[in-house]
Amino acid sequence: MTDVVTLKYLYNFDGEYEIIEKQALVIAPSTVVTANGECVSIEVIEKTDENGIATVWQTIANLILPEEIISKIDFEALKDLSMAEMFRRLAAIKKA
């Protein structure tokens, strides 16, 4: 079973550091699915600081979708699905 959590990421925007919160669906240890802006991403969290903020991560895959679709994604509704079914439903949102 997967969990829906809120993660904090430390971004460096041209020397300006900013903490961004993202809702995430934990699909495996240190592996999450996030939806932010116009992208659904599968990410591996490699390192967090003492406050639990992700400082090093790798994006494994991105699915680009319009922002209005991203805003409709409900990870709570998707958390008990297989990965294949989750992405099938995301594709169905795009068609609607």
Short mmCIF file of C-alpha atoms in Angstrom, two decimals, residues 3-11 18-36 41-49 51-59 75-76:
data_model
loop_
_atom_site.label_atom_id
_atom_site.label_comp_id
_atom_site.label_asym_id
_atom_site.label_seq_id
_atom_site.Cartn_x
_atom_site.Cartn_y
_atom_site.Cartn_z
CA ASP A 3 1.01 6.68 1.24
CA VAL A 4 0.25 10.25 0.26
CA VAL A 5 2.65 12.69 1.93
CA THR A 6 3.79 16.28 1.62
CA LEU A 7 7.50 16.58 0.86
CA LYS A 8 9.75 19.62 0.92
CA TYR A 9 12.41 20.08 -1.76
CA LEU A 10 15.31 22.54 -1.68
CA TYR A 11 15.63 24.22 -5.08
CA GLU A 18 13.72 28.14 -2.11
CA ILE A 19 11.85 25.34 -0.38
CA ILE A 20 8.99 23.99 -2.48
CA GLU A 21 6.33 21.70 -1.02
CA LYS A 22 4.87 18.96 -3.19
CA GLN A 23 2.19 16.39 -2.56
CA ALA A 24 3.72 13.00 -3.25
CA LEU A 25 2.56 9.44 -3.62
CA VAL A 26 5.15 7.09 -2.10
CA ILE A 27 5.42 4.07 -4.42
CA ALA A 28 8.60 2.46 -3.03
CA PRO A 29 11.23 3.34 -0.44
CA SER A 30 12.64 6.76 -1.43
CA THR A 31 10.57 6.74 -4.65
CA VAL A 32 7.62 9.05 -5.17
CA VAL A 33 5.23 10.35 -7.79
CA THR A 34 4.69 14.12 -7.65
CA ALA A 35 2.54 16.56 -9.61
CA ASN A 36 3.77 20.11 -9.92
CA SER A 41 7.19 13.05 -12.14
CA ILE A 42 8.62 9.86 -10.72
CA GLU A 43 11.47 10.87 -8.41
CA VAL A 44 14.02 9.05 -6.28
CA ILE A 45 14.94 10.96 -3.13
CA GLU A 46 18.66 10.35 -2.55
CA LYS A 47 19.37 12.68 0.36
CA THR A 48 17.44 14.71 2.90
CA ASP A 49 18.74 17.16 5.50
CA ASN A 51 14.73 18.62 8.76
CA GLY A 52 13.57 16.05 6.20
CA ILE A 53 13.94 18.44 3.27
CA ALA A 54 14.98 16.69 0.04
CA THR A 55 18.32 18.14 -1.03
CA VAL A 56 19.35 15.56 -3.64
CA TRP A 57 16.92 13.71 -5.89
CA GLN A 58 16.72 12.35 -9.41
CA THR A 59 13.77 12.60 -11.70
CA PHE A 75 -3.31 11.14 -5.11
CA GLU A 76 -5.65 9.86 -2.38
#
